[in-house]
PDB file of C-alpha atoms in Angstrom:
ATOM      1  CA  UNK U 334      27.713 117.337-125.157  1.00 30.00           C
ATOM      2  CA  UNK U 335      30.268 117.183-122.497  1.00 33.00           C
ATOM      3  CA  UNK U 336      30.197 118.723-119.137  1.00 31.00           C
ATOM      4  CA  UNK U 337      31.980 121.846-118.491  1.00 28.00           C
ATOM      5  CA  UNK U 338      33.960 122.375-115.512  1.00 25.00           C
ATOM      6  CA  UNK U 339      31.521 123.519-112.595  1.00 26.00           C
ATOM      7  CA  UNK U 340      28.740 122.554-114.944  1.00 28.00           C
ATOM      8  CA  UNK U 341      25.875 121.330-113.116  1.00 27.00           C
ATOM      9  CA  UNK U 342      24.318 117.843-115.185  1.00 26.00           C
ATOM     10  CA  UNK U 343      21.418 115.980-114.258  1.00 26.00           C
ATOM     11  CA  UNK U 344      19.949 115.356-110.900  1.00 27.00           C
ATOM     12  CA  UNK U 345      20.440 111.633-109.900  1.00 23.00           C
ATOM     13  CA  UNK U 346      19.924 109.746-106.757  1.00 27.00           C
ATOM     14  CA  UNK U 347      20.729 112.371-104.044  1.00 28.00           C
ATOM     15  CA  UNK U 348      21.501 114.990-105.920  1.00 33.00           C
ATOM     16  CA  UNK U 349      23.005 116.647-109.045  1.00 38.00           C
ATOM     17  CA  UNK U 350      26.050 115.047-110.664  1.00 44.00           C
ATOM     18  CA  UNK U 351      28.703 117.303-112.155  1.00 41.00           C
ATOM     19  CA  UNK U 352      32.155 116.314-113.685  1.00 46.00           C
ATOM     20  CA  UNK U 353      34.741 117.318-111.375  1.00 41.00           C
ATOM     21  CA  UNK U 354      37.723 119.461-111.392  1.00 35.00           C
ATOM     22  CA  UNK U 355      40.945 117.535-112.127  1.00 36.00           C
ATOM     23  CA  UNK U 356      42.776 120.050-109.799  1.00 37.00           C
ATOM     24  CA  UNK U 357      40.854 119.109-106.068  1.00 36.00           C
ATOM     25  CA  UNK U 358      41.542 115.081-107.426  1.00 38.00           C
ATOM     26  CA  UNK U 359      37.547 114.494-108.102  1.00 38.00           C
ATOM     27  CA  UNK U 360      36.733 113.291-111.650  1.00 38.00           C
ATOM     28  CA  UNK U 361      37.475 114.259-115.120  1.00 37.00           C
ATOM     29  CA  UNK U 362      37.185 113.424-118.923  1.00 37.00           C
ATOM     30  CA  UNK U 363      40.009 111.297-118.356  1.00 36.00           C
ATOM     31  CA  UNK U 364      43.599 111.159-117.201  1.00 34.00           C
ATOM     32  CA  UNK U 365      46.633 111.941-118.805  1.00 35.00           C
ATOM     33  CA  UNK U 366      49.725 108.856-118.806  1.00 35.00           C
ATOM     34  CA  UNK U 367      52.005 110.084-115.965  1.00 37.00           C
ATOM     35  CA  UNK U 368      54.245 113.308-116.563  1.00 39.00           C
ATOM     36  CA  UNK U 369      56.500 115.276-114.468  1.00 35.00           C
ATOM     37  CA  UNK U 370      58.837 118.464-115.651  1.00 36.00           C
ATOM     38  CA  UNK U 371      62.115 116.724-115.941  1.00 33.00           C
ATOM     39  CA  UNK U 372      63.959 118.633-113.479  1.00 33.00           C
ATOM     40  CA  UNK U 373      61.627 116.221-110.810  1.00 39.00           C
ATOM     41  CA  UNK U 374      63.049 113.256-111.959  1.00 41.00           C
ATOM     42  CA  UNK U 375      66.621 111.566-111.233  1.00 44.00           C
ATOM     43  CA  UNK U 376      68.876 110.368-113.911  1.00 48.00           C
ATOM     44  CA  UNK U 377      69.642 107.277-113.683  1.00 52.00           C
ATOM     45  CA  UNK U 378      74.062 106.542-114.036  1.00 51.00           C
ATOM     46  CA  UNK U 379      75.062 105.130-117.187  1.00 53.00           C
ATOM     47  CA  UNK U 380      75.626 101.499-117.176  1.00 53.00           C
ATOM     48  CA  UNK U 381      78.986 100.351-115.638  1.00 53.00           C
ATOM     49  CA  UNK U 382      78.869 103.380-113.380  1.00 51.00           C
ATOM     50  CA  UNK U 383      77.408 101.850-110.263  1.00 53.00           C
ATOM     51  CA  UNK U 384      76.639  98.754-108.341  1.00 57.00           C
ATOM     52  CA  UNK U 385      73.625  96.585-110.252  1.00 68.00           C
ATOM     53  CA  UNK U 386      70.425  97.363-108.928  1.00 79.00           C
ATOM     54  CA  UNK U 387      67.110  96.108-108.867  1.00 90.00           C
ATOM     55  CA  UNK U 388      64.709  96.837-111.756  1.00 96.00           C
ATOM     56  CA  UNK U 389      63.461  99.992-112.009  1.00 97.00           C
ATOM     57  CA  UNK U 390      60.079  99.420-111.180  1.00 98.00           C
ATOM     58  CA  UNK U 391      60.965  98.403-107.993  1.00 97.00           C
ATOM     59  CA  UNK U 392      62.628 101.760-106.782  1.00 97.00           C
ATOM     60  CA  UNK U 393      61.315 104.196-104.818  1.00 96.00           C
ATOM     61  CA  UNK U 394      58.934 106.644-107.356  1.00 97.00           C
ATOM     62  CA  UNK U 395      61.050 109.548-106.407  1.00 96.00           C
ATOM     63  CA  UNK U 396      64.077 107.588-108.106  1.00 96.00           C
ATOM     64  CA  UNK U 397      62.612 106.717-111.445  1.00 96.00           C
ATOM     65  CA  UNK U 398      63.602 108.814-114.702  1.00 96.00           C
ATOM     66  CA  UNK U 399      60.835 110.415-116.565  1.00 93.00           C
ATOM     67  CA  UNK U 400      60.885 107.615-119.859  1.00 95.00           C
ATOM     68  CA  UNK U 401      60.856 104.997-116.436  1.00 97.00           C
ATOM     69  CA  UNK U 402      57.768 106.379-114.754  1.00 96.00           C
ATOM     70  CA  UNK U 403      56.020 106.421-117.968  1.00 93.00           C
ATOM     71  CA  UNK U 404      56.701 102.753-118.242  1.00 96.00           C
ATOM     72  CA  UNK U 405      54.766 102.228-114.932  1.00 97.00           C
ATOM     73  CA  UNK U 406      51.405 102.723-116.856  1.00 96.00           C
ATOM     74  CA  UNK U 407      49.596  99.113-117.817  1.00 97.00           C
ATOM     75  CA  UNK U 408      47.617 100.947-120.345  1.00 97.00           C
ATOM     76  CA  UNK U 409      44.355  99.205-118.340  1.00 98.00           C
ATOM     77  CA  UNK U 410      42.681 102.366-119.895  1.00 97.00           C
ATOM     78  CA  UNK U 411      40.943 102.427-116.729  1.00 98.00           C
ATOM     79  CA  UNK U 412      41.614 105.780-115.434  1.00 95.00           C
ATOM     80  CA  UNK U 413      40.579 107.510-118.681  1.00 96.00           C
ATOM     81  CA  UNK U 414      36.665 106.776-118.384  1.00 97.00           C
ATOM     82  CA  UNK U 415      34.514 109.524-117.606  1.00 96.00           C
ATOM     83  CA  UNK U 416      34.156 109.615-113.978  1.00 96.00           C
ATOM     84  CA  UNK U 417      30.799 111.711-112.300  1.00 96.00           C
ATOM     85  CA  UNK U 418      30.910 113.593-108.985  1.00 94.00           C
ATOM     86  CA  UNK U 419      27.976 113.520-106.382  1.00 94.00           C
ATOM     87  CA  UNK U 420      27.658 117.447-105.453  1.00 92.00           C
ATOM     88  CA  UNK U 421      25.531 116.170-102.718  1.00 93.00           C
ATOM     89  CA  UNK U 422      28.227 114.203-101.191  1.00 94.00           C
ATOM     90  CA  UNK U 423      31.202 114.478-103.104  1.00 93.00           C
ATOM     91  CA  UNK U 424      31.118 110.937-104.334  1.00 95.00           C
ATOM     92  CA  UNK U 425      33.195 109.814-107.213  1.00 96.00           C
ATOM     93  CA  UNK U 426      31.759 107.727-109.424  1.00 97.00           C
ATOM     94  CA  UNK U 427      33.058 105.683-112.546  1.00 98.00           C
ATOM     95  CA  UNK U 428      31.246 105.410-115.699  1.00 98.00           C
ATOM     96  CA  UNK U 429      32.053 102.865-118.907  1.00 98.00           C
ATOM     97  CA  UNK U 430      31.755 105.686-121.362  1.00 98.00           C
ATOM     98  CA  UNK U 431      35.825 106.314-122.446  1.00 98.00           C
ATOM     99  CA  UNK U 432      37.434 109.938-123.293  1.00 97.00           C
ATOM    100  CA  UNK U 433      36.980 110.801-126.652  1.00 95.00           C
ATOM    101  CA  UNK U 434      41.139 110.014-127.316  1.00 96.00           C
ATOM    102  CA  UNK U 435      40.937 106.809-125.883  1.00 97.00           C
ATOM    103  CA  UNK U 436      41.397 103.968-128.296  1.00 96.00           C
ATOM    104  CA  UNK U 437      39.242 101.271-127.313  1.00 96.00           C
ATOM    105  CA  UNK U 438      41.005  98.603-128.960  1.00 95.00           C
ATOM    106  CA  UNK U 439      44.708  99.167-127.164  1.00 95.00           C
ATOM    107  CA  UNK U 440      42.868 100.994-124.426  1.00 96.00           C
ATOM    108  CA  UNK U 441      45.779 104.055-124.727  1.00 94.00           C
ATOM    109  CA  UNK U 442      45.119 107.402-125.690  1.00 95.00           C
ATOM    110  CA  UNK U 443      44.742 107.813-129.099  1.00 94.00           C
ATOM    111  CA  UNK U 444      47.007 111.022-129.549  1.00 93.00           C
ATOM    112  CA  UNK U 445      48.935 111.117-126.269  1.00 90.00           C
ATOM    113  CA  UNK U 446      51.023 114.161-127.746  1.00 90.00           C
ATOM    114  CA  UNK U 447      48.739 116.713-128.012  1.00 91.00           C
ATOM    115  CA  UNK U 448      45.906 115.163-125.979  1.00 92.00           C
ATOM    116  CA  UNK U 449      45.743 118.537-123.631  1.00 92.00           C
ATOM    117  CA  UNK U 450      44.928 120.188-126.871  1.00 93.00           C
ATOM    118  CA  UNK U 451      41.455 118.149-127.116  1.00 93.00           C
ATOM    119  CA  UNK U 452      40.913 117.599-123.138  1.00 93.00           C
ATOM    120  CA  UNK U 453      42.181 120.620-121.713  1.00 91.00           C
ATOM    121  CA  UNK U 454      41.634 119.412-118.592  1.00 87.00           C
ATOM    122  CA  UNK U 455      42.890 115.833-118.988  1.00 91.00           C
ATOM    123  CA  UNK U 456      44.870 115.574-115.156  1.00 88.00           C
ATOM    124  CA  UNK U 457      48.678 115.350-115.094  1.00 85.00           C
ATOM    125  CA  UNK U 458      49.451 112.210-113.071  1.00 91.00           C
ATOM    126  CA  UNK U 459      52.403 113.378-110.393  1.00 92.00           C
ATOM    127  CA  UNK U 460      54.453 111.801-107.758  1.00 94.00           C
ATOM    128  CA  UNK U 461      52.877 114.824-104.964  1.00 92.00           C
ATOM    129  CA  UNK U 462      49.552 114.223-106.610  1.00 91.00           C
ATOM    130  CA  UNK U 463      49.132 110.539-105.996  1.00 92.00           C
ATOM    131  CA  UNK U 464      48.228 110.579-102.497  1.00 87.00           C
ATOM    132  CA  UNK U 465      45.078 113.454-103.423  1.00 90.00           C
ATOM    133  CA  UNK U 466      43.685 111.127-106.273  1.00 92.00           C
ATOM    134  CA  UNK U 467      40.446 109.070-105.006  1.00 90.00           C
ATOM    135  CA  UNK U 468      39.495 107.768-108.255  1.00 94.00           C
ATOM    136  CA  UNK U 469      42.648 106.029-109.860  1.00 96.00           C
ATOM    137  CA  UNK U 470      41.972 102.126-109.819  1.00 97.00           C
ATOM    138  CA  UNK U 471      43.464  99.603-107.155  1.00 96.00           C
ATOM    139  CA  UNK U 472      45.625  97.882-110.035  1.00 98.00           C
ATOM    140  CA  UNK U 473      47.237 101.183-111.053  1.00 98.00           C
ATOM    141  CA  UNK U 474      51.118 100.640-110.941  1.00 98.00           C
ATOM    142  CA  UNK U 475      51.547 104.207-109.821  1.00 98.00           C
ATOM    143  CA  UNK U 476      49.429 103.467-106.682  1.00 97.00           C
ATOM    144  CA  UNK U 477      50.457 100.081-105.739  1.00 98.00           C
ATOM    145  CA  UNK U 478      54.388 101.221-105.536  1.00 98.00           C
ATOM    146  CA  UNK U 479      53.230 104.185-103.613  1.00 97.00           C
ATOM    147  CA  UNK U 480      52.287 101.687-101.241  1.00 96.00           C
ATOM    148  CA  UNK U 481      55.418  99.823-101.510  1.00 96.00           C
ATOM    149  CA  UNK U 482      53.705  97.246-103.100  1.00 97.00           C
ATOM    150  CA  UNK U 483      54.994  95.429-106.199  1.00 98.00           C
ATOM    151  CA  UNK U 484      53.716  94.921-109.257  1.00 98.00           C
ATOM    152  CA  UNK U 485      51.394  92.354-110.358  1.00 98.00           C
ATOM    153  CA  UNK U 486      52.403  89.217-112.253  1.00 98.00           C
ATOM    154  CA  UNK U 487      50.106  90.094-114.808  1.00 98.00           C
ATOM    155  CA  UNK U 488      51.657  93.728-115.349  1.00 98.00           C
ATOM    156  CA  UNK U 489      53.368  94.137-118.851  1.00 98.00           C
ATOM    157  CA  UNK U 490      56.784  95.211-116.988  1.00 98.00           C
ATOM    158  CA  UNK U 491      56.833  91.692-115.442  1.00 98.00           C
ATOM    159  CA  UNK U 492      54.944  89.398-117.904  1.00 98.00           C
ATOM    160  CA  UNK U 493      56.692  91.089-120.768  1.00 98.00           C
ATOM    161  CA  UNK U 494      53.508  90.875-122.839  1.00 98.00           C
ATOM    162  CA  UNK U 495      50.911  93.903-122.766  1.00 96.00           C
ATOM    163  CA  UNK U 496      48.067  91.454-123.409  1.00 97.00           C
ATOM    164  CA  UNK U 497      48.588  89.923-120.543  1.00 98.00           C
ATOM    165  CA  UNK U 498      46.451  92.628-118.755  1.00 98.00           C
ATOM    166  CA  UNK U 499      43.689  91.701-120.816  1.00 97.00           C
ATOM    167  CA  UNK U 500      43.966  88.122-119.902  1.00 97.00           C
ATOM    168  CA  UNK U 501      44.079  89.354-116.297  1.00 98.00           C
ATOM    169  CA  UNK U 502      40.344  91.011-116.536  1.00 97.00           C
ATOM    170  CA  UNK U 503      42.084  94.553-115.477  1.00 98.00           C
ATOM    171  CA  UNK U 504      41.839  96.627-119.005  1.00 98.00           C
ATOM    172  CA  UNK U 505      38.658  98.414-120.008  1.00 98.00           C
ATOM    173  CA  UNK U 506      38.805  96.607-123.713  1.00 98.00           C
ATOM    174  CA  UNK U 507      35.664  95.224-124.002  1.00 97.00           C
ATOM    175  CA  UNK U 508      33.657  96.852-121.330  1.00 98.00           C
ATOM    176  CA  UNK U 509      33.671 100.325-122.772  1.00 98.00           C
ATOM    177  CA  UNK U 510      30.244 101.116-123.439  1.00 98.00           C
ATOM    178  CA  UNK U 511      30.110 104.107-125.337  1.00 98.00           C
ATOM    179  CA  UNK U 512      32.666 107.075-126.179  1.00 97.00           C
ATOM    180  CA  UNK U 513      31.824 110.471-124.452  1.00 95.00           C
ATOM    181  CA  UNK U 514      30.856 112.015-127.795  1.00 96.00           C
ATOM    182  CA  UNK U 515      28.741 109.515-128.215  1.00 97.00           C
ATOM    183  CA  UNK U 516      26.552 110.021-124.916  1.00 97.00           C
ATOM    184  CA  UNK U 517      24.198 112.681-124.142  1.00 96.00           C
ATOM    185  CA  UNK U 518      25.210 114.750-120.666  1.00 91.00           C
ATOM    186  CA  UNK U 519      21.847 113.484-119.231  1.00 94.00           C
ATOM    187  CA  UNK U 520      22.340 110.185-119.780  1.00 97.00           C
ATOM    188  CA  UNK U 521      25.750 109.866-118.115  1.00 97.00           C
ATOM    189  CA  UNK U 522      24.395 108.757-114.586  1.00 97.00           C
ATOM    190  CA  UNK U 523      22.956 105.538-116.232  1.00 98.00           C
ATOM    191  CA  UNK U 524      26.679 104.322-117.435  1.00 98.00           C
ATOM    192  CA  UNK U 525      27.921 104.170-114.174  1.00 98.00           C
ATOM    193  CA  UNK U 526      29.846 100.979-112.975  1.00 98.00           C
ATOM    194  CA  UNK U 527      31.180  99.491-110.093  1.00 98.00           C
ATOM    195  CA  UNK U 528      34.422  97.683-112.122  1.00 98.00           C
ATOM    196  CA  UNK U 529      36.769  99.951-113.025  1.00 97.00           C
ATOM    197  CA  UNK U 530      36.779 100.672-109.048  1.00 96.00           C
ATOM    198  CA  UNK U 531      37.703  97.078-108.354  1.00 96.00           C
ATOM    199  CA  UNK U 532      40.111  94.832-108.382  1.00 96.00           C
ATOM    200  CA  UNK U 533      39.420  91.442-110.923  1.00 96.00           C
ATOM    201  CA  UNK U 534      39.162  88.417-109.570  1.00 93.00           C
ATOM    202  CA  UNK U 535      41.682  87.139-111.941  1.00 91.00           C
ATOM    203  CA  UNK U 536      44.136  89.444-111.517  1.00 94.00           C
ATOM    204  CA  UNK U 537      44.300  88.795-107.686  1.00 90.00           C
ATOM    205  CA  UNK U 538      47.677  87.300-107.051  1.00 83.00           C
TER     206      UNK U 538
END
């Protein structure tokens, strides 16, 4: 059974664990790829228009077109396992049990379409909502260029393979222990893990 918003689940270490609210950036069923109304987004000029640039991915956020910021993900599949919230101390905490859409295999959401449809409250990833989420992972794409820092060598953007971040130790395949439907509420707390909060050793660059 999965936790409704504001549901209370069981009590575990210092207190009660509930799933958070997307909205306040605490932890959710999972996270939905990046989107942004279009109006947010630039347009990029048509080729021969302006002076060659750098890659995309190495522009401001603020600059990148909406199909371009989608690009940013690494499909890790990190930031789409359950996460549980300490109401004691407001604590976020990851577990290795995956939203129901998530494909364990390519680690990306099995229906990304109409995902809000089955996880209504599946988070929309934003440029003004980076800086509020605690719980994305210290390899996410979208938070190391809101640092100004560049992407990883392992990233699929610059290795121009999307296995490569399986080779790199940073996608869930693998360590996904159970899908949500598959675990009871109660038994959440004991699925919680401290590596999808950390950076791999092998991806260090």
């Amino acid at each position: 059974m999965a936790l409704k918003k504001g549901e209370n689940a069981p009590d575990h270490a210092a207190g009660g664990w509930s799933r958070g609210t997307p909205e306040n950036g605490t932890g959710s069923k999972s996270m939905e790829r990046a989107e942004k109304p279009l109006s947010s987004f630039s347009q990029r000029p048509q080729e021969g228009t302006a002076q060659t640039e750098a890659p995309f991915w190495e522009q401001p956020l603020s600059d990148l077109t909406r199909a371009e910021w989608e690009q940013l993900c690494d499909g890790c599949g990190r930031c789409c396992l359950v996460k549980l919230e300490d109401e004691d101390t407001g604590a976020i905490h990851h577990t290795s049990v995956a939203c129901k859409l998530l494909d364990q295999q390519s680690c990306r959401c099995g229906d990304y379409p109409r995902r809000r449809r089955y996880v209504p409250d599946c988070v929309r990833l934003t440029l003004e909502k980076l800086a509020d989420i605690p719980w994305l992972p210290p390899t996410c794409a979208y938070v190391l260029r809101h640092q100004g820092k560049p992407l990883p060598p392992w990233h699929p953007l610059i290795s121009g393979d999307p296995e490569s971040v399986s080779r790199a130790g940073v996608s869930a395949r693998g360590r996904i222990e159970a899908g949500e439907d598959d675990v009871e509420t109660d038994d959440l707390p004991d699925f919680i893990r401290l590596w999808p909060k950390r950076w791999p050793k092998k991806a260090r660059w």
